XYZ file of C-alpha atoms in Angstrom:
719
model
C 0.000 0.000 0.000
C 1.400 3.445 -0.926
C 2.646 5.487 2.005
C 0.134 8.273 1.292
C -2.805 5.869 1.510
C -1.490 4.344 4.775
C -1.212 7.817 6.234
C -4.719 8.828 5.204
C -6.147 5.562 6.561
C -4.616 6.204 9.980
C -5.985 9.723 9.940
C -9.403 8.412 8.919
C -9.443 6.072 11.922
C -8.449 8.893 14.281
C -11.086 11.210 12.805
C -13.762 8.515 13.110
C -12.817 7.988 16.760
C -13.018 11.730 17.382
C -16.425 12.105 15.708
C -17.618 9.088 17.669
C -16.566 10.755 20.926
C -18.322 13.965 19.869
C -21.538 12.043 19.178
C -21.371 10.172 22.489
C -20.627 13.409 24.331
C -23.682 15.134 22.845
C -25.890 12.154 23.683
C -24.590 11.789 27.241
C -24.364 15.443 28.242
C -26.881 17.147 25.939
C -30.550 17.817 26.627
C -33.196 15.752 24.763
C -33.545 18.353 21.997
C -29.805 18.199 21.256
C -29.491 14.399 21.368
C -31.943 13.494 18.644
C -30.780 13.453 15.015
C -32.077 16.846 13.915
C -30.993 20.473 13.590
C -29.197 20.971 16.933
C -27.350 17.640 16.788
C -26.174 18.360 13.243
C -24.944 21.849 14.121
C -22.959 20.590 17.112
C -21.327 17.776 15.132
C -20.370 20.260 12.401
C -18.995 22.750 14.924
C -16.888 20.282 16.892
C -15.661 18.580 13.724
C -14.740 21.696 11.755
C -11.351 22.408 13.344
C -10.010 18.792 13.329
C -11.066 18.401 9.678
C -9.335 21.647 8.758
C -6.251 20.616 10.742
C -6.089 17.214 9.043
C -6.543 18.684 5.554
C -3.803 21.284 6.109
C -1.347 18.690 7.365
C -2.086 16.174 4.604
C -1.987 18.730 1.759
C 1.318 20.092 3.010
C 2.802 16.574 3.222
C 1.714 15.837 -0.368
C 2.331 19.171 -2.090
C 4.064 17.503 -5.013
C 0.908 15.587 -6.000
C -2.033 17.021 -7.939
C -4.211 18.913 -5.465
C -7.461 17.388 -6.722
C -6.176 13.869 -6.003
C -5.039 14.902 -2.540
C -8.391 16.495 -1.744
C -10.189 13.403 -3.037
C -8.244 11.193 -0.625
C -8.994 13.615 2.206
C -12.719 13.454 1.479
C -12.595 9.663 1.343
C -10.994 9.697 4.786
C -13.461 12.183 6.262
C -16.661 10.667 4.858
C -16.784 7.569 7.115
C -15.977 9.757 10.122
C -18.921 12.099 9.579
C -21.286 9.188 8.955
C -20.451 7.646 12.337
C -22.429 10.202 14.453
C -25.536 9.372 12.408
C -25.133 5.683 13.166
C -24.463 6.302 16.866
C -27.497 8.567 17.174
C -29.795 6.068 15.475
C -28.545 3.265 17.734
C -28.839 5.055 21.067
C -31.522 7.719 20.521
C -34.955 7.146 19.052
C -35.358 9.287 15.954
C -38.317 11.668 15.835
C -38.151 12.442 12.128
C -35.566 10.233 10.413
C -35.571 11.619 6.881
C -35.790 15.256 7.894
C -33.143 14.619 10.552
C -30.812 13.155 7.964
C -31.693 16.061 5.682
C -30.589 18.544 8.357
C -27.409 16.533 8.894
C -26.505 16.391 5.199
C -27.411 20.044 4.690
C -25.219 21.215 7.577
C -22.406 18.729 8.182
C -21.440 17.957 4.573
C -20.949 21.618 3.487
C -19.145 22.344 6.737
C -16.775 19.439 6.154
C -16.063 20.313 2.519
C -15.447 23.963 3.390
C -13.172 22.939 6.257
C -11.048 20.791 3.972
C -10.761 23.648 1.470
C -9.648 26.141 4.118
C -7.257 23.492 5.431
C -5.851 22.941 1.963
C -5.172 26.651 1.667
C -3.278 26.607 4.969
C -1.269 23.603 3.842
C -0.318 25.288 0.588
C 0.444 28.719 2.026
C 2.318 28.175 5.269
C 5.476 26.472 6.352
C 5.170 23.452 8.678
C 5.879 25.690 11.668
C 3.345 28.376 10.730
C 0.700 25.953 9.445
C -0.795 25.380 12.902
C -1.090 29.105 13.518
C -2.679 29.546 10.090
C -5.279 26.868 10.781
C -6.240 28.186 14.220
C -6.122 31.807 13.072
C -8.341 31.300 10.030
C -10.796 29.137 12.004
C -11.131 31.691 14.816
C -11.229 34.688 12.482
C -13.855 33.204 10.168
C -15.922 32.076 13.173
C -16.087 35.547 14.682
C -16.637 37.208 11.300
C -19.632 34.905 10.761
C -21.195 36.230 13.980
C -20.751 39.902 13.062
C -23.975 40.249 10.969
C -26.031 39.064 13.939
C -24.361 41.710 16.076
C -24.490 44.768 13.808
C -27.641 44.037 11.773
C -31.326 43.625 12.666
C -31.093 39.845 12.308
C -30.518 37.548 15.269
C -29.410 34.627 13.088
C -26.021 34.022 11.498
C -24.432 31.666 8.965
C -21.028 30.117 9.555
C -19.222 27.318 7.763
C -18.299 25.779 11.133
C -21.886 25.409 12.401
C -24.162 26.054 9.443
C -26.998 28.167 10.824
C -27.319 29.763 14.263
C -30.890 31.021 14.900
C -29.883 33.250 17.814
C -31.065 32.845 21.379
C -34.696 32.482 20.387
C -36.783 29.340 20.356
C -39.035 29.192 17.323
C -39.961 25.541 16.987
C -39.751 25.472 13.195
C -36.434 26.029 11.436
C -36.109 25.974 7.678
C -32.738 26.188 5.943
C -33.734 28.317 2.986
C -32.038 29.931 0.012
C -30.121 32.401 2.182
C -28.449 29.521 3.959
C -27.566 27.832 0.659
C -26.215 31.126 -0.662
C -24.067 31.608 2.430
C -22.745 28.023 2.241
C -21.830 28.472 -1.408
C -20.157 31.776 -0.567
C -17.909 30.190 2.051
C -16.929 27.376 -0.330
C -16.225 29.809 -3.149
C -14.101 32.004 -0.885
C -12.059 28.990 0.280
C -11.618 27.850 -3.338
C -10.436 31.331 -4.333
C -7.859 31.281 -1.542
C -6.589 27.923 -2.819
C -6.397 29.275 -6.352
C -4.331 32.266 -5.312
C -2.020 30.034 -3.256
C -1.509 27.697 -6.217
C -1.040 30.558 -8.702
C 1.561 32.110 -6.403
C 3.551 28.880 -6.467
C 3.189 28.642 -10.241
C 4.402 32.206 -10.732
C 7.466 31.438 -8.653
C 8.129 28.332 -10.730
C 7.848 30.205 -14.042
C 10.050 32.961 -12.717
C 12.698 30.504 -11.547
C 12.622 28.805 -14.944
C 12.721 32.187 -16.674
C 9.627 31.315 -18.719
C 6.483 33.251 -19.523
C 3.259 31.696 -18.231
C 1.046 30.113 -20.939
C -2.185 31.764 -22.070
C -4.111 29.218 -19.961
C -2.555 30.766 -16.859
C -3.913 34.229 -17.703
C -7.369 32.924 -18.668
C -7.747 31.120 -15.344
C -6.610 34.202 -13.478
C -9.149 36.333 -15.315
C -11.957 33.898 -14.528
C -11.064 33.702 -10.862
C -10.635 37.470 -10.618
C -14.143 37.837 -12.047
C -15.489 35.280 -9.548
C -13.792 37.141 -6.711
C -15.359 40.450 -7.708
C -18.756 38.801 -8.173
C -18.569 37.085 -4.783
C -17.727 40.400 -3.101
C -20.588 42.203 -4.868
C -23.141 39.475 -4.182
C -21.922 39.060 -0.616
C -22.397 42.765 0.004
C -25.871 42.583 -1.545
C -26.697 39.486 0.504
C -25.849 41.102 3.823
C -27.225 44.463 2.683
C -30.609 42.822 2.250
C -30.623 42.283 6.017
C -29.314 45.723 6.959
C -31.095 48.443 8.891
C -31.228 50.452 5.668
C -33.134 47.700 3.894
C -35.521 47.330 6.844
C -36.152 51.074 6.688
C -36.983 50.752 2.991
C -39.728 48.337 4.011
C -40.774 50.360 7.059
C -40.597 53.624 5.149
C -42.667 55.814 7.489
C -41.393 57.234 10.763
C -42.189 59.574 13.620
C -40.425 60.709 16.783
C -41.327 60.448 20.449
C -38.583 62.289 22.285
C -35.404 60.337 21.615
C -37.299 57.370 20.162
C -37.616 57.035 16.385
C -40.463 54.758 15.334
C -40.203 53.079 11.910
C -43.370 51.570 10.432
C -45.074 50.966 7.118
C -48.083 52.732 5.606
C -50.600 50.238 7.007
C -49.856 51.511 10.518
C -51.468 54.937 10.610
C -53.970 57.321 12.102
C -55.122 56.493 15.605
C -52.700 53.593 15.854
C -49.826 56.078 15.606
C -51.367 58.321 18.261
C -51.868 55.395 20.640
C -48.301 54.214 20.151
C -46.969 57.730 20.801
C -48.826 57.783 24.078
C -47.737 54.250 25.024
C -44.078 55.093 24.456
C -44.309 58.203 26.666
C -46.238 56.331 29.335
C -43.824 53.368 29.243
C -40.807 55.645 29.624
C -42.461 57.388 32.588
C -43.271 54.062 34.261
C -39.718 52.815 33.734
C -38.288 55.993 35.268
C -40.649 55.543 38.227
C -38.969 52.187 38.942
C -35.433 53.184 37.885
C -35.132 56.944 38.602
C -31.513 57.133 37.436
C -32.133 55.692 33.990
C -31.257 58.007 31.095
C -34.201 58.413 28.712
C -32.196 60.641 26.350
C -30.604 57.639 24.660
C -31.325 57.343 20.939
C -33.634 54.384 20.331
C -34.883 53.041 16.988
C -38.159 51.140 17.275
C -39.046 49.018 14.226
C -42.731 48.049 14.093
C -43.383 45.231 11.583
C -46.889 44.773 10.159
C -46.880 40.984 10.649
C -44.863 38.308 12.407
C -43.954 36.984 8.954
C -42.203 40.265 8.121
C -40.497 40.203 11.513
C -39.212 36.702 10.766
C -37.995 37.706 7.305
C -35.789 40.537 8.556
C -34.988 39.531 12.131
C -35.385 35.756 12.275
C -38.048 35.256 14.946
C -41.773 34.652 14.586
C -42.813 35.063 18.208
C -40.343 37.008 20.294
C -39.775 40.747 20.202
C -36.075 41.558 19.957
C -34.113 44.266 21.778
C -30.476 44.964 20.903
C -29.266 47.324 23.646
C -25.787 47.715 22.122
C -27.391 49.143 18.963
C -30.261 50.930 20.698
C -32.827 49.087 18.558
C -36.130 47.276 19.146
C -37.853 44.980 16.651
C -41.486 44.149 17.313
C -44.568 43.033 15.374
C -47.751 45.113 15.624
C -49.613 42.271 17.296
C -46.955 42.075 20.022
C -46.802 45.755 20.988
C -47.943 44.776 24.477
C -44.306 43.779 25.121
C -43.023 47.280 24.257
C -42.338 48.413 27.832
C -40.459 45.185 28.622
C -38.175 45.620 25.611
C -37.607 49.311 26.304
C -36.177 48.400 29.715
C -33.526 46.220 28.064
C -32.372 49.121 25.887
C -32.526 51.808 28.586
C -30.417 49.725 30.978
C -27.607 49.594 28.418
C -25.280 51.846 30.541
C -25.470 49.284 33.346
C -24.908 46.218 31.167
C -21.698 44.441 30.230
C -19.885 44.125 26.918
C -20.669 42.896 24.298
C -24.484 42.861 24.651
C -24.746 45.584 27.288
C -27.122 43.538 29.407
C -26.426 41.732 32.644
C -24.527 38.479 32.247
C -27.161 37.032 34.591
C -30.171 36.166 32.440
C -32.345 36.202 35.537
C -31.356 39.794 36.309
C -31.749 40.873 32.677
C -35.280 39.539 32.329
C -36.214 40.216 35.944
C -35.318 43.893 35.559
C -37.769 44.172 32.638
C -40.529 42.233 34.397
C -40.142 44.436 37.482
C -41.692 47.456 35.724
C -44.938 45.588 35.034
C -47.779 46.125 37.501
C -49.027 42.608 36.819
C -48.016 39.585 34.790
C -51.131 38.759 32.770
C -53.513 41.611 33.525
C -55.166 39.639 36.316
C -52.371 38.286 38.519
C -49.058 39.715 39.690
C -45.726 37.941 39.427
C -45.776 37.793 43.258
C -49.102 35.919 43.217
C -47.863 33.423 40.648
C -44.474 33.008 42.355
C -46.206 32.248 45.643
C -48.223 29.513 43.943
C -45.147 28.093 42.195
C -43.289 27.813 45.496
C -46.298 26.508 47.427
C -46.898 23.727 44.872
C -43.163 22.899 44.657
C -42.752 23.869 41.019
C -39.701 25.823 42.182
C -37.581 25.705 45.322
C -36.426 29.318 45.073
C -34.896 31.886 42.762
C -31.240 30.905 43.106
C -31.083 28.437 40.165
C -32.686 30.955 37.792
C -29.984 33.567 38.220
C -27.673 31.595 35.923
C -28.282 31.095 32.204
C -28.354 27.301 32.459
C -31.010 27.335 35.169
C -33.026 30.039 33.421
C -32.971 28.317 30.016
C -33.586 24.785 31.306
C -36.967 25.792 32.747
C -40.116 26.826 30.911
C -40.004 30.566 30.090
C -43.145 31.325 32.087
C -41.556 30.005 35.280
C -38.243 31.794 34.704
C -39.806 35.145 33.836
C -42.367 35.095 36.643
C -39.916 34.198 39.404
C -37.133 36.517 38.232
C -39.621 39.407 37.911
C -40.958 38.904 41.416
C -37.447 38.647 42.881
C -36.308 41.822 41.085
C -39.348 43.685 42.433
C -38.452 42.516 45.925
C -34.845 43.703 45.659
C -35.894 47.101 44.308
C -38.672 47.632 46.865
C -36.558 46.459 49.815
C -33.105 47.822 49.032
C -33.740 50.478 46.381
C -33.144 50.751 42.624
C -29.568 52.086 42.973
C -28.342 48.878 44.564
C -30.233 46.818 42.026
C -28.496 48.700 39.195
C -25.145 48.012 40.834
C -26.075 44.328 41.037
C -27.172 44.372 37.386
C -23.614 45.362 36.505
C -21.527 43.374 38.979
C -23.753 40.342 39.748
C -22.004 40.261 43.142
C -24.717 39.951 45.814
C -22.262 39.978 48.695
C -20.614 43.186 47.511
C -23.872 45.038 46.793
C -26.135 43.807 49.607
C -23.700 42.307 52.071
C -25.711 39.089 51.800
C -25.511 35.948 49.717
C -28.010 35.167 46.970
C -29.312 32.283 49.092
C -30.016 34.646 52.006
C -31.837 37.118 49.755
C -33.756 34.222 48.214
C -35.001 33.216 51.677
C -35.984 36.828 52.483
C -37.932 37.084 49.233
C -39.803 33.861 49.904
C -40.831 35.081 53.362
C -42.387 38.225 51.849
C -44.504 36.112 49.488
C -46.404 34.444 52.362
C -46.413 30.960 50.882
C -48.585 29.827 53.799
C -51.629 31.698 52.412
C -54.176 29.012 51.381
C -54.795 28.518 47.681
C -58.235 28.108 46.150
C -58.979 25.301 43.665
C -58.911 27.924 40.891
C -55.474 29.062 42.057
C -54.223 25.488 41.820
C -55.563 25.089 38.287
C -53.908 28.321 37.179
C -50.625 27.351 38.845
C -50.639 24.052 36.995
C -51.427 25.876 33.747
C -48.457 28.207 34.150
C -45.884 25.882 35.671
C -46.578 22.382 34.327
C -44.541 23.147 31.241
C -41.125 22.068 30.088
C -38.298 24.022 28.532
C -37.931 23.642 24.787
C -34.498 22.080 25.293
C -36.241 19.158 27.002
C -38.607 18.538 24.085
C -36.832 15.958 21.954
C -39.192 16.144 18.973
C -39.671 19.920 18.966
C -38.443 20.314 15.370
C -40.714 17.600 13.982
C -43.794 18.917 15.776
C -42.905 22.455 14.715
C -42.635 21.342 11.100
C -45.983 19.531 11.197
C -47.753 22.522 12.727
C -46.087 24.879 10.218
C -47.199 22.719 7.303
C -50.683 22.533 8.815
C -50.827 26.336 9.070
C -49.820 26.622 5.416
C -52.508 24.151 4.353
C -55.095 25.952 6.493
C -54.195 29.349 5.007
C -54.465 27.807 1.541
C -58.036 26.704 2.437
C -57.077 23.023 2.280
C -58.762 22.360 5.595
C -58.926 18.576 5.250
C -55.155 18.340 4.776
C -54.615 20.853 7.569
C -56.703 18.734 9.927
C -54.621 15.620 9.269
C -51.360 17.473 9.901
C -52.675 19.095 13.090
C -53.965 15.708 14.215
C -50.599 14.081 13.629
C -48.808 16.824 15.569
C -51.248 16.613 18.484
C -51.094 12.818 18.624
C -47.329 13.067 19.083
C -47.373 15.984 21.536
C -50.574 16.472 23.502
C -49.228 19.687 25.091
C -49.561 21.464 21.743
C -52.831 23.298 22.257
C -52.193 25.152 18.992
C -52.407 21.823 17.162
C -55.632 20.895 18.968
C -57.160 24.270 18.168
C -56.025 23.831 14.577
C -57.928 20.536 14.383
C -61.061 22.228 15.703
C -60.813 25.248 13.409
C -60.241 22.976 10.408
C -63.535 21.266 11.203
C -65.262 24.621 11.716
C -64.226 25.726 8.233
C -65.829 22.559 6.895
C -69.027 23.259 8.918
C -68.483 20.009 10.832
C -69.357 21.339 14.267
C -70.255 17.954 15.759
C -66.810 16.685 14.795
C -65.298 19.730 16.489
C -67.256 18.989 19.674
C -66.136 15.368 19.593
C -62.483 16.393 19.241
C -62.709 18.603 22.311
C -65.080 16.515 24.442
C -63.758 13.009 23.849
C -60.135 13.770 24.577
C -59.476 13.305 28.316
C -56.702 15.891 28.065
C -59.386 18.581 27.809
C -59.824 18.192 31.577
C -56.181 18.972 32.275
C -55.329 22.549 33.278
C -53.985 23.476 29.868
C -57.216 22.375 28.227
C -59.561 23.873 30.800
C -57.822 27.245 30.703
C -57.327 27.462 26.951
C -60.330 25.741 25.464
C -63.433 26.152 27.654
C -65.009 28.986 25.648
C -64.176 27.250 22.352
C -65.942 24.090 23.541
C -68.970 26.143 24.557
C -69.138 27.761 21.120
C -68.865 24.421 19.365
C -71.624 22.844 21.441
C -73.955 25.675 20.521
C -73.076 25.513 16.807
C -73.579 21.743 16.850
C -76.809 21.582 18.865
C -78.001 25.065 19.806
C -77.572 24.208 23.484
C -77.186 27.493 25.388
C -77.169 25.840 28.831
C -73.946 23.931 28.132
C -72.517 26.995 26.445
C -73.151 29.060 29.573
C -71.514 26.416 31.776
C -68.376 26.371 29.648
C -68.191 30.157 29.633
C -68.475 30.186 33.411
C -65.395 27.953 33.465
C -63.637 30.169 30.893
C -64.192 33.169 33.154
C -62.960 31.336 36.238
C -59.766 30.145 34.532
C -59.083 33.082 32.199
C -55.308 33.223 31.464
C -55.228 36.995 30.915
C -57.367 40.115 31.108
C -58.408 40.074 27.440
C -59.639 36.482 27.638
C -61.414 37.284 30.914
C -63.267 40.248 29.396
C -64.101 38.333 26.214
C -65.493 35.339 28.120
C -67.396 37.465 30.616
C -68.851 39.731 27.927
C -70.099 36.731 25.982
C -71.526 35.110 29.109
C -73.428 38.281 30.021
C -75.089 38.746 26.648
C -76.145 35.106 26.578
C -78.802 36.259 29.045
C -80.347 38.444 26.329
C -83.027 36.510 24.472
C -82.810 38.932 21.529
C -79.108 38.235 20.948
C -78.474 36.199 17.788
C -75.781 33.837 19.074
C -75.464 31.887 15.844
C -74.890 34.996 13.746
C -72.259 36.244 16.174
C -70.399 32.911 16.184
C -70.523 32.763 12.383
C -68.727 36.109 12.423
C -66.276 35.069 15.149
C -65.116 32.004 13.223
C -64.950 33.670 9.827
C -67.976 31.964 8.309
C -69.682 35.203 7.188
C -66.731 37.468 6.454
C -64.808 39.765 8.739
C -67.374 42.480 9.434
C -69.340 42.354 12.648
C -73.096 42.723 11.985
C -73.938 46.104 13.454
C -77.471 45.007 14.256
C -76.094 42.636 16.891
C -75.167 45.630 19.037
C -77.508 48.449 18.023
C -80.214 47.446 20.441
C -77.707 47.601 23.343
C -78.447 51.346 23.375
C -82.115 51.169 22.434
C -83.665 48.245 24.307
C -84.365 47.865 28.032
C -82.112 45.202 29.574
C -80.225 44.504 32.806
C -77.173 46.706 33.376
C -74.804 43.742 33.333
C -76.055 42.608 29.919
C -75.595 46.096 28.487
C -72.065 46.168 29.899
C -71.399 42.804 28.246
C -72.382 44.179 24.833
C -70.180 47.243 25.187
C -67.225 45.202 26.496
C -67.287 42.945 23.431
C -67.771 45.938 21.187
C -64.740 47.630 22.780
C -62.535 44.569 22.165
C -63.807 44.438 18.584
C -62.901 48.093 17.981
C -59.495 47.638 19.607
C -58.500 44.781 17.306
C -59.355 46.966 14.312
C -57.626 50.087 15.558
C -60.937 51.969 15.892
C -60.038 53.603 19.191
C -62.223 56.729 18.891
C -65.314 54.609 18.345
C -64.402 52.508 21.370
C -63.925 55.617 23.527
C -67.202 57.247 22.475
C -69.237 54.092 23.063
C -67.648 53.379 26.421
C -68.047 56.972 27.605
C -71.749 56.755 26.789
C -72.178 53.762 29.084
C -72.561 55.683 32.397
C -75.749 57.254 30.991
C -77.287 53.791 31.117
C -75.283 51.955 33.799
C -74.092 52.785 37.309
C -70.827 50.816 37.802
C -71.447 50.657 41.557
C -74.447 48.412 40.976
C -72.466 45.749 39.093
C -71.443 42.403 40.574
C -67.778 42.082 41.681
C -66.574 40.157 38.613
C -68.438 42.431 36.181
C -67.086 45.470 38.010
C -63.592 44.001 37.768
C -63.885 43.662 33.997
C -65.492 47.094 33.774
C -62.571 48.690 35.618
C -59.981 46.952 33.424
C -61.615 48.307 30.280
C -62.198 51.685 31.875
C -58.452 52.106 32.497
C -57.692 51.041 28.958
C -60.273 53.360 27.396
C -59.135 56.306 29.530
C -55.627 55.738 28.183
C -56.939 55.825 24.606
C -58.988 58.937 25.344
C -55.951 60.718 26.746
C -53.838 59.635 23.786
C -56.456 60.907 21.333
C -57.340 64.002 23.402
C -60.936 62.824 23.702
C -61.507 63.560 27.388
């Protein structure tokens, strides 16, 4: 056997052993999401394998410089191929696959390009450097290209990045569906082309030296190849600049081409966001800044902030890379948020305003618990009905958490469901600020040293906080249900089949939006059968049946599944079940019972008002329930029949029923940005209704809306 082949065989065995150790390490030490053959597993294998592959290629090319480079690279790829296949085999043996073909697709799409690019960069190092400098070349190029790949995610709106070492990094957000689209393929090709160009220039440099030493002119072929590669270099630079320019702030501002100012805040939006919506947002920004200053008096509100308001979550995902989360980048002074998520504006503003107290490079606290807790601390309540203190007390009383200490580190924060982490960290931050003052909390935000700032350990402060919560206060059955709803959840990193379920639900959404409701139902059903915690999949099944006018089927889906009696089902689906029972049978008694449960277990103030308003007007015999539900579920278009509400002002009826009509009407106007109409109707209510005569729960809903409407009236100068 030739010496070169013996050498490459030994290297192949060593590489296979290394990749095997990487695979075992991920399986043993990784969370369930990272162990299964899918996106995360593939990215980790590519990342940990990229440097050894580059190292091996550099060493082997340098040792065989006298041979044709293509033959050398071919032998390298033959050696590497079995090594990168081994993690697939190990994963399939020890970890049950959730989605075999898509998992292998992720693996091939990420690991193969990473490996090829690594060998090309390694070949360049082997051709360009002496044996002594080769190691420095390999490490230097790997580190430099790694950090350069992260730069777009740091300086641009996007949170995602592309790197040849890891493929695609989505940022620290947890959308359950990840698709490697054309941008990824373009980036992969760009890295390969750049590595190939480096090899070409290294080879041409050697050839020029050889011609010069021989005192010969290079042949015409030499100049033609140089011209072609020079053209490719220029093209790659131009297209690379265009590629990253597409994701720049300038390009976002071409899409969001309207703007206005609120003090030091510049709001960028598109033409669909206008009129009263702009006035309300102006007011909300001023009010949010005032509320933040009330909690953190030393915060500087004269920092320049750019707020980008996207018309849809799809547009947010296109430019930023997240479908659900709003994104704050304190180091850039930017916020990215979809219109439907503007309720999180104050939270995100805190992250940006606390920039002077944060640490490089993200200018936030290195404690995730302090970063998110500081933003939660400015909120008067968590969901419009309950405070973070209330929910934290329940979490501790029912042993869903033992204290705050584990959540102050990133690993503890991320390994728990977001609701638990955010609620507990917000309550603890409020305690520190109320007990010891905001100045000390700001010092802690920077230093993370509890002993230095408070003279007490985190464990001691944890115990003090728990004593203030009065865990011994008895909980009602409703409290227990709500606690289970909030805290019986798992972190995404513990959901092994997250990517498969996310893909199924995404495909179901696409089928539903394309009006293929039968196909959508089957996809939702498959997703729900594999993960019964996915209420969105269950709701998708029901709505698919609604669109087919199969209301009895919808009732059966909700009623026959025992999981409907679990907290997640009772909180999320009670009103939907009531609606379906009426549409299927016209039974108002069962509908009322389900709405009573929806009111009792409402997860937020909007759902509470919606359920209560509907329950109140069910007492009106004139109310056309069927017509209203046809509107609600999109069976008669998107315009609410005005006649359903006109008699609320003209007919005699109990005060509570009239309030129910106006509450639903107010929510309807809010969703359509018709704030003036909502204000005028609500302000007319006292002519008919004395709030002091209302029952406690109706008065509670009345007061919630009253505060909201007064805010709109002040924003629109309608008082």
